[in-house]
Amino acid sequence: MRIRRLLGLVALTLIAALADGQQGAVGDPAVASITGVVVDPQDALIPGATIHVGGDRVPDRSASTDGVGAFAINDLPSGTALRLTVRAEGFGEWHSEEVVLTPGEMLDLKSIKLVVAVAVSAVAAATPEKVAVEQVELAERQRVFGIFPNFYVAYDSRFVPLSPKLKFRLAVRTSTDAATFAGAGFLAGIDQASDVAPHYEQGASGYAKRFGASYTGTVTSVVLGGAVFPVLLHQDPRYFYRGTGSKKSRVLHAVLSPFIARGDNGRHQANISSMAGDISSSAMTNLYYPKIDRGVGLVFRGTLEITGARMVTALLQEFVLGRLTTNSGRARDR
């Protein structure tokens, strides 16, 4: 390595003496030169790197490093602020601070060390904001059997907080999905066929009211429990798939999910967002029901039913639905 570096320095001297414009560089005291050697993070010489020099009201000049990574640019104006940019394939760009040369100066920049471009990209890609957006974009493509939305499950083991915008984005995307409308219609059809509470009349009018009640309950639960309260209380509305550990620990993780949430700070805390969302949803739906089906007791019964459904859904998420969800990006359980 030292021999190659020595060859590079020798080459610098030869290039400075023999390059085009040598007469101006030596004979004209108003001009100057810049020389240097370009290396990688391990100090290996980089041949074929491109060096650009420019400044205000100064035409751009360029040169390439030779076989031993050396370069020299002559006939540069003195007394003017110049900036250098070094580029090489597979490496990030290197930018100098402003350089002002004195008449006749030969500035030796010695070793210009370039950083591998892949490393720079990896750092940029790992910002929490970017990871959060990527996780939401992936979640919006998750569907059980490729049909039913499974947007509120995080299979990525990396925890990053969602911004308020992303929380509302998930809620709106879920509330307006075609499968959500279809689900509300299906439940309304069951209620219509069984003719049980809510006690609406039969026919198209009764079905429309049942559909409205079912859809209202779903939307208020998703919007309030999945966006409004999580934003106000700084909590994450998603279910975080575990997928590893003993079955007992995974069951416990699932059944406690309606009561324990991740805060935006990453810590576990009481899942007030989910519980408040379930109560609010039950109360809103209660107002939509006929008088015979209203009451405080019915609100709490509805809340318990919703919470129980969340626990069952979480168990299915942990042991069944993950395998049936498309575009989840998760590895299959062993």
Short mmCIF file of C-alpha atoms in Angstrom, two decimals:
data_model
loop_
_atom_site.label_atom_id
_atom_site.label_comp_id
_atom_site.label_asym_id
_atom_site.label_seq_id
_atom_site.Cartn_x
_atom_site.Cartn_y
_atom_site.Cartn_z
CA MET A 1 0.00 0.00 0.00
CA ARG A 2 2.83 2.44 0.86
CA ILE A 3 4.50 1.72 -2.48
CA ARG A 4 1.28 2.58 -4.34
CA ARG A 5 0.89 5.76 -2.31
CA LEU A 6 4.48 6.68 -3.14
CA LEU A 7 3.78 6.06 -6.81
CA GLY A 8 0.76 8.32 -6.49
CA LEU A 9 2.85 11.14 -5.08
CA VAL A 10 5.43 10.71 -7.82
CA ALA A 11 2.67 10.81 -10.38
CA LEU A 12 1.42 14.06 -8.87
CA THR A 13 4.78 15.67 -9.51
CA LEU A 14 4.90 14.43 -13.09
CA ILE A 15 1.30 15.47 -13.80
CA ALA A 16 1.86 18.92 -12.34
CA ALA A 17 4.92 19.35 -14.56
CA LEU A 18 3.61 17.80 -17.80
CA ALA A 19 -0.18 18.38 -17.81
CA ASP A 20 -1.81 20.66 -20.36
CA GLY A 21 -1.48 24.28 -19.33
CA GLN A 22 1.84 23.67 -17.62
CA GLN A 23 3.31 26.80 -19.10
CA GLY A 24 0.59 28.96 -17.62
CA ALA A 25 0.84 27.25 -14.24
CA VAL A 26 4.56 27.90 -14.01
CA GLY A 27 5.05 30.97 -16.06
CA ASP A 28 1.99 32.94 -15.02
CA PRO A 29 2.15 33.92 -11.34
CA ALA A 30 -1.59 34.81 -11.35
CA VAL A 31 -2.70 31.17 -11.63
CA ALA A 32 -2.45 28.20 -9.28
CA SER A 33 -2.89 24.41 -9.15
CA ILE A 34 -4.67 21.78 -7.07
CA THR A 35 -3.40 18.22 -6.69
CA GLY A 36 -4.50 15.26 -4.64
CA VAL A 37 -5.05 11.52 -4.33
CA VAL A 38 -8.52 9.87 -4.08
CA VAL A 39 -8.88 6.83 -1.79
CA ASP A 40 -11.64 4.63 -0.35
CA PRO A 41 -12.39 4.13 3.39
CA GLN A 42 -9.58 1.53 3.57
CA ASP A 43 -7.12 3.96 1.91
CA ALA A 44 -7.09 1.97 -1.34
CA LEU A 45 -6.41 4.20 -4.35
CA ILE A 46 -9.37 4.92 -6.67
CA PRO A 47 -8.45 5.33 -10.36
CA GLY A 48 -10.96 6.91 -12.74
CA ALA A 49 -12.58 9.22 -10.18
CA THR A 50 -13.81 12.53 -11.62
CA ILE A 51 -12.90 15.86 -10.05
CA HIS A 52 -14.86 19.03 -10.87
CA VAL A 53 -13.65 22.49 -9.90
CA GLY A 54 -15.83 25.57 -10.23
CA GLY A 55 -16.88 28.80 -8.61
CA ASP A 56 -18.70 32.06 -9.12
CA ARG A 57 -17.98 33.45 -12.58
CA VAL A 58 -15.35 30.72 -13.06
CA PRO A 59 -15.75 28.14 -15.85
CA ASP A 60 -15.94 24.58 -14.55
CA ARG A 61 -12.79 22.52 -14.89
CA SER A 62 -12.57 18.76 -14.55
CA ALA A 63 -9.99 15.99 -14.42
CA SER A 64 -9.80 12.27 -13.68
CA THR A 65 -7.52 10.35 -11.38
CA ASP A 66 -4.90 8.21 -13.06
CA GLY A 67 -4.07 4.55 -12.45
CA VAL A 68 -2.74 5.31 -8.98
CA GLY A 69 -5.61 7.59 -7.93
CA ALA A 70 -3.75 10.88 -8.43
CA PHE A 71 -4.91 14.06 -10.17
CA ALA A 72 -3.72 17.61 -10.87
CA ILE A 73 -5.65 20.59 -12.21
CA ASN A 74 -3.55 23.54 -13.36
CA ASP A 75 -4.24 27.08 -14.60
CA LEU A 76 -6.78 27.80 -11.88
CA PRO A 77 -7.48 31.45 -11.13
CA SER A 78 -6.14 32.80 -7.86
CA GLY A 79 -8.02 35.08 -5.49
CA THR A 80 -11.39 33.46 -6.34
CA ALA A 81 -13.47 31.10 -4.21
CA LEU A 82 -13.43 27.61 -5.72
CA ARG A 83 -15.26 24.42 -4.79
CA LEU A 84 -14.33 20.83 -5.61
CA THR A 85 -16.61 17.87 -6.17
CA VAL A 86 -15.24 14.33 -6.43
CA ARG A 87 -17.32 11.49 -7.86
CA ALA A 88 -16.58 7.80 -8.38
CA GLU A 89 -18.86 4.90 -9.23
CA GLY A 90 -20.08 3.09 -6.12
CA PHE A 91 -19.14 5.97 -3.78
CA GLY A 92 -20.91 9.00 -2.40
CA GLU A 93 -19.93 12.44 -3.64
CA TRP A 94 -17.24 14.40 -1.82
CA HIS A 95 -17.59 18.19 -1.59
CA SER A 96 -14.91 20.57 -0.42
CA GLU A 97 -15.32 23.80 1.45
CA GLU A 98 -14.56 26.99 -0.47
CA VAL A 99 -10.90 27.26 -1.41
CA VAL A 100 -9.16 30.56 -2.29
CA LEU A 101 -5.77 30.04 -3.96
CA THR A 102 -2.92 32.49 -3.83
CA PRO A 103 -0.95 33.35 -7.00
CA GLY A 104 1.43 30.55 -7.95
CA GLU A 105 0.15 28.23 -5.19
CA MET A 106 0.09 24.45 -5.69
CA LEU A 107 -2.47 23.22 -3.15
CA ASP A 108 -2.00 19.56 -2.21
CA LEU A 109 -5.23 18.06 -0.86
CA LYS A 110 -3.37 14.82 -0.08
CA SER A 111 -5.87 11.94 0.47
CA ILE A 112 -9.52 12.61 -0.38
CA LYS A 113 -11.46 9.79 1.24
CA LEU A 114 -14.77 8.75 -0.36
CA VAL A 115 -17.54 6.96 1.50
CA VAL A 116 -19.22 3.88 0.04
CA ALA A 117 -22.58 4.97 -1.41
CA VAL A 118 -24.46 1.92 -0.06
CA ALA A 119 -23.57 2.88 3.50
CA VAL A 120 -24.90 6.40 2.98
CA SER A 121 -28.17 5.09 1.53
CA ALA A 122 -28.64 2.65 4.42
CA VAL A 123 -28.37 5.45 6.98
CA ALA A 124 -30.89 7.58 5.07
CA ALA A 125 -33.34 4.68 4.78
CA ALA A 126 -33.27 3.98 8.50
CA THR A 127 -34.85 7.26 9.66
CA PRO A 128 -37.89 6.58 11.89
CA GLU A 129 -40.19 8.74 9.75
CA LYS A 130 -39.30 6.82 6.59
CA VAL A 131 -39.67 3.44 8.31
CA ALA A 132 -43.11 4.46 9.65
CA VAL A 133 -44.31 5.44 6.18
CA GLU A 134 -42.99 2.19 4.72
CA GLN A 135 -44.75 0.16 7.45
CA VAL A 136 -48.09 1.88 6.78
CA GLU A 137 -47.74 1.48 3.02
CA LEU A 138 -47.09 -2.23 3.53
CA ALA A 139 -49.97 -2.56 6.01
CA GLU A 140 -52.38 -1.05 3.49
CA ARG A 141 -51.67 -3.98 1.17
CA GLN A 142 -52.23 -6.66 3.83
CA ARG A 143 -55.40 -8.69 3.25
CA VAL A 144 -56.63 -12.00 4.65
CA PHE A 145 -57.10 -14.35 1.69
CA GLY A 146 -56.19 -11.31 -0.41
CA ILE A 147 -59.69 -9.89 0.24
CA PHE A 148 -60.35 -8.73 3.81
CA PRO A 149 -58.29 -5.76 5.08
CA ASN A 150 -55.74 -6.50 7.79
CA PHE A 151 -54.30 -3.00 8.01
CA TYR A 152 -53.86 -2.70 11.78
CA VAL A 153 -51.33 -5.52 12.26
CA ALA A 154 -47.61 -4.73 12.37
CA TYR A 155 -45.40 -7.67 11.41
CA ASP A 156 -42.21 -5.58 11.38
CA SER A 157 -40.26 -6.11 14.61
CA ARG A 158 -38.92 -2.54 14.45
CA PHE A 159 -41.07 -0.17 16.48
CA VAL A 160 -41.38 3.37 15.21
CA PRO A 161 -44.17 5.77 16.25
CA LEU A 162 -46.80 6.76 13.71
CA SER A 163 -47.39 10.43 13.06
CA PRO A 164 -50.95 11.77 13.54
CA LYS A 165 -51.27 11.90 9.76
CA LEU A 166 -50.43 8.20 9.42
CA LYS A 167 -52.86 7.22 12.21
CA PHE A 168 -55.73 9.00 10.45
CA ARG A 169 -54.58 7.61 7.11
CA LEU A 170 -55.00 4.04 8.39
CA ALA A 171 -58.40 4.86 9.91
CA VAL A 172 -59.77 6.44 6.73
CA ARG A 173 -58.33 3.68 4.57
CA THR A 174 -60.03 1.03 6.72
CA SER A 175 -63.37 2.87 7.03
CA THR A 176 -63.70 3.41 3.28
CA ASP A 177 -62.51 -0.01 2.14
CA ALA A 178 -65.02 -1.98 0.06
CA ALA A 179 -64.71 -4.95 2.41
CA THR A 180 -65.78 -2.76 5.35
CA PHE A 181 -68.99 -1.82 3.54
CA ALA A 182 -69.53 -5.45 2.58
CA GLY A 183 -69.02 -6.58 6.19
CA ALA A 184 -71.57 -4.08 7.47
CA GLY A 185 -74.02 -5.28 4.85
CA PHE A 186 -73.45 -8.90 5.83
CA LEU A 187 -74.09 -8.23 9.53
CA ALA A 188 -77.19 -6.20 8.66
CA GLY A 189 -78.44 -9.16 6.63
CA ILE A 190 -77.97 -11.51 9.59
CA ASP A 191 -79.85 -9.15 11.89
CA GLN A 192 -82.58 -8.80 9.28
CA ALA A 193 -82.96 -12.56 8.91
CA SER A 194 -82.97 -13.26 12.65
CA ASP A 195 -85.23 -10.26 13.38
CA VAL A 196 -83.58 -9.66 16.74
CA ALA A 197 -82.13 -6.52 18.32
CA PRO A 198 -81.89 -3.94 17.00
CA HIS A 199 -85.65 -4.15 16.50
CA TYR A 200 -86.15 -2.44 13.19
CA GLU A 201 -88.96 -3.21 10.80
CA GLN A 202 -88.51 -5.70 7.99
CA GLY A 203 -88.09 -4.74 4.36
CA ALA A 204 -85.69 -2.39 2.61
CA SER A 205 -86.18 0.38 5.16
CA GLY A 206 -85.33 -1.88 8.09
CA TYR A 207 -82.32 -3.31 6.30
CA ALA A 208 -81.03 0.19 5.53
CA LYS A 209 -81.29 1.13 9.22
CA ARG A 210 -79.52 -2.04 10.28
CA PHE A 211 -76.80 -1.40 7.74
CA GLY A 212 -76.44 2.17 9.01
CA ALA A 213 -76.14 1.01 12.61
CA SER A 214 -73.58 -1.66 11.74
CA TYR A 215 -71.45 0.65 9.61
CA THR A 216 -71.69 3.48 12.17
CA GLY A 217 -70.41 1.16 14.89
CA THR A 218 -67.47 0.04 12.75
CA VAL A 219 -66.46 3.52 11.61
CA THR A 220 -66.71 5.14 15.04
CA SER A 221 -64.66 2.32 16.55
CA VAL A 222 -61.97 2.63 13.87
CA VAL A 223 -61.82 6.43 13.75
CA LEU A 224 -62.06 7.06 17.50
CA GLY A 225 -60.11 4.04 18.73
CA GLY A 226 -57.66 3.96 15.84
CA ALA A 227 -56.98 7.65 15.23
CA VAL A 228 -58.59 10.31 17.45
CA PHE A 229 -57.76 8.85 20.87
CA PRO A 230 -54.32 7.48 19.80
CA VAL A 231 -53.38 10.95 18.55
CA LEU A 232 -54.63 12.69 21.71
CA LEU A 233 -53.08 10.10 24.06
CA HIS A 234 -49.92 9.46 22.00
CA GLN A 235 -50.57 5.72 21.67
CA ASP A 236 -50.13 3.26 18.82
CA PRO A 237 -53.38 1.65 17.60
CA ARG A 238 -51.77 -1.36 15.89
CA TYR A 239 -51.55 -4.97 17.04
CA PHE A 240 -47.90 -5.98 17.12
CA TYR A 241 -47.55 -9.55 15.93
CA ARG A 242 -45.12 -11.51 18.08
CA GLY A 243 -44.80 -14.82 16.22
CA THR A 244 -42.00 -16.11 18.50
CA GLY A 245 -41.72 -17.45 22.02
CA SER A 246 -43.85 -19.99 23.84
CA LYS A 247 -47.53 -20.43 23.00
CA LYS A 248 -48.41 -19.28 26.49
CA SER A 249 -46.54 -16.01 26.07
CA ARG A 250 -48.13 -15.43 22.67
CA VAL A 251 -51.63 -16.13 24.01
CA LEU A 252 -51.01 -13.71 26.89
CA HIS A 253 -49.71 -11.10 24.44
CA ALA A 254 -52.84 -11.44 22.31
CA VAL A 255 -55.54 -11.43 25.02
CA LEU A 256 -53.95 -8.44 26.78
CA SER A 257 -53.66 -6.36 23.60
CA PRO A 258 -57.04 -4.59 24.12
CA PHE A 259 -55.79 -3.46 27.54
CA ILE A 260 -52.06 -2.83 26.95
CA ALA A 261 -50.78 -0.62 24.13
CA ARG A 262 -47.47 0.74 22.92
CA GLY A 263 -47.06 4.44 23.58
CA ASP A 264 -45.45 6.62 20.96
CA ASN A 265 -42.44 6.58 23.29
CA GLY A 266 -42.19 2.80 22.78
CA ARG A 267 -43.24 1.90 26.31
CA HIS A 268 -46.16 -0.35 27.26
CA GLN A 269 -49.08 1.45 28.89
CA ALA A 270 -52.80 1.09 29.57
CA ASN A 271 -54.65 0.94 26.25
CA ILE A 272 -57.01 3.79 27.04
CA SER A 273 -57.37 4.56 23.33
CA SER A 274 -58.86 1.17 22.54
CA MET A 275 -61.12 1.03 25.61
CA ALA A 276 -62.37 4.59 25.11
CA GLY A 277 -62.92 3.86 21.44
CA ASP A 278 -64.99 0.75 22.22
CA ILE A 279 -67.16 2.61 24.75
CA SER A 280 -67.63 5.56 22.40
CA SER A 281 -68.49 3.27 19.51
CA SER A 282 -71.07 1.39 21.58
CA ALA A 283 -72.58 4.66 22.80
CA MET A 284 -72.80 6.12 19.28
CA THR A 285 -74.43 2.96 17.93
CA ASN A 286 -76.82 2.95 20.88
CA LEU A 287 -78.11 6.37 19.86
CA TYR A 288 -78.80 5.00 16.39
CA TYR A 289 -80.91 2.08 17.70
CA PRO A 290 -84.67 2.15 18.35
CA LYS A 291 -85.67 3.25 21.87
CA ILE A 292 -86.41 -0.33 22.90
CA ASP A 293 -82.77 -1.26 22.30
CA ARG A 294 -81.21 1.72 24.09
CA GLY A 295 -79.87 2.09 27.62
CA VAL A 296 -76.72 2.34 29.69
CA GLY A 297 -76.69 -1.40 30.26
CA LEU A 298 -76.80 -2.05 26.54
CA VAL A 299 -73.87 0.35 26.03
CA PHE A 300 -71.67 -1.58 28.44
CA ARG A 301 -72.84 -4.90 27.06
CA GLY A 302 -71.93 -3.69 23.58
CA THR A 303 -68.54 -2.54 24.88
CA LEU A 304 -67.83 -5.95 26.41
CA GLU A 305 -68.85 -7.63 23.16
CA ILE A 306 -66.50 -5.42 21.15
CA THR A 307 -63.64 -5.95 23.59
CA GLY A 308 -64.21 -9.70 23.58
CA ALA A 309 -64.19 -9.68 19.81
CA ARG A 310 -60.86 -7.83 19.90
CA MET A 311 -59.35 -10.52 22.12
CA VAL A 312 -60.54 -13.31 19.83
CA THR A 313 -59.30 -11.42 16.76
CA ALA A 314 -55.89 -10.90 18.39
CA LEU A 315 -55.61 -14.64 19.08
CA LEU A 316 -56.48 -15.36 15.45
CA GLN A 317 -53.92 -12.77 14.35
CA GLU A 318 -51.20 -14.41 16.40
CA PHE A 319 -51.84 -18.02 15.38
CA VAL A 320 -53.94 -18.12 12.20
CA LEU A 321 -54.47 -14.95 10.20
CA GLY A 322 -50.78 -14.18 9.83
CA ARG A 323 -50.41 -17.25 7.65
CA LEU A 324 -53.41 -16.26 5.54
CA THR A 325 -52.47 -12.60 5.08
CA THR A 326 -51.01 -11.60 1.72
CA ASN A 327 -48.27 -8.97 1.30
CA SER A 328 -47.41 -9.03 5.01
CA GLY A 329 -43.68 -9.37 4.35
CA ARG A 330 -43.34 -11.73 7.31
CA ALA A 331 -41.51 -14.99 7.44
CA ARG A 332 -43.70 -18.07 7.90
CA ASP A 333 -43.86 -19.52 11.38
CA ARG A 334 -41.93 -22.71 11.78
#
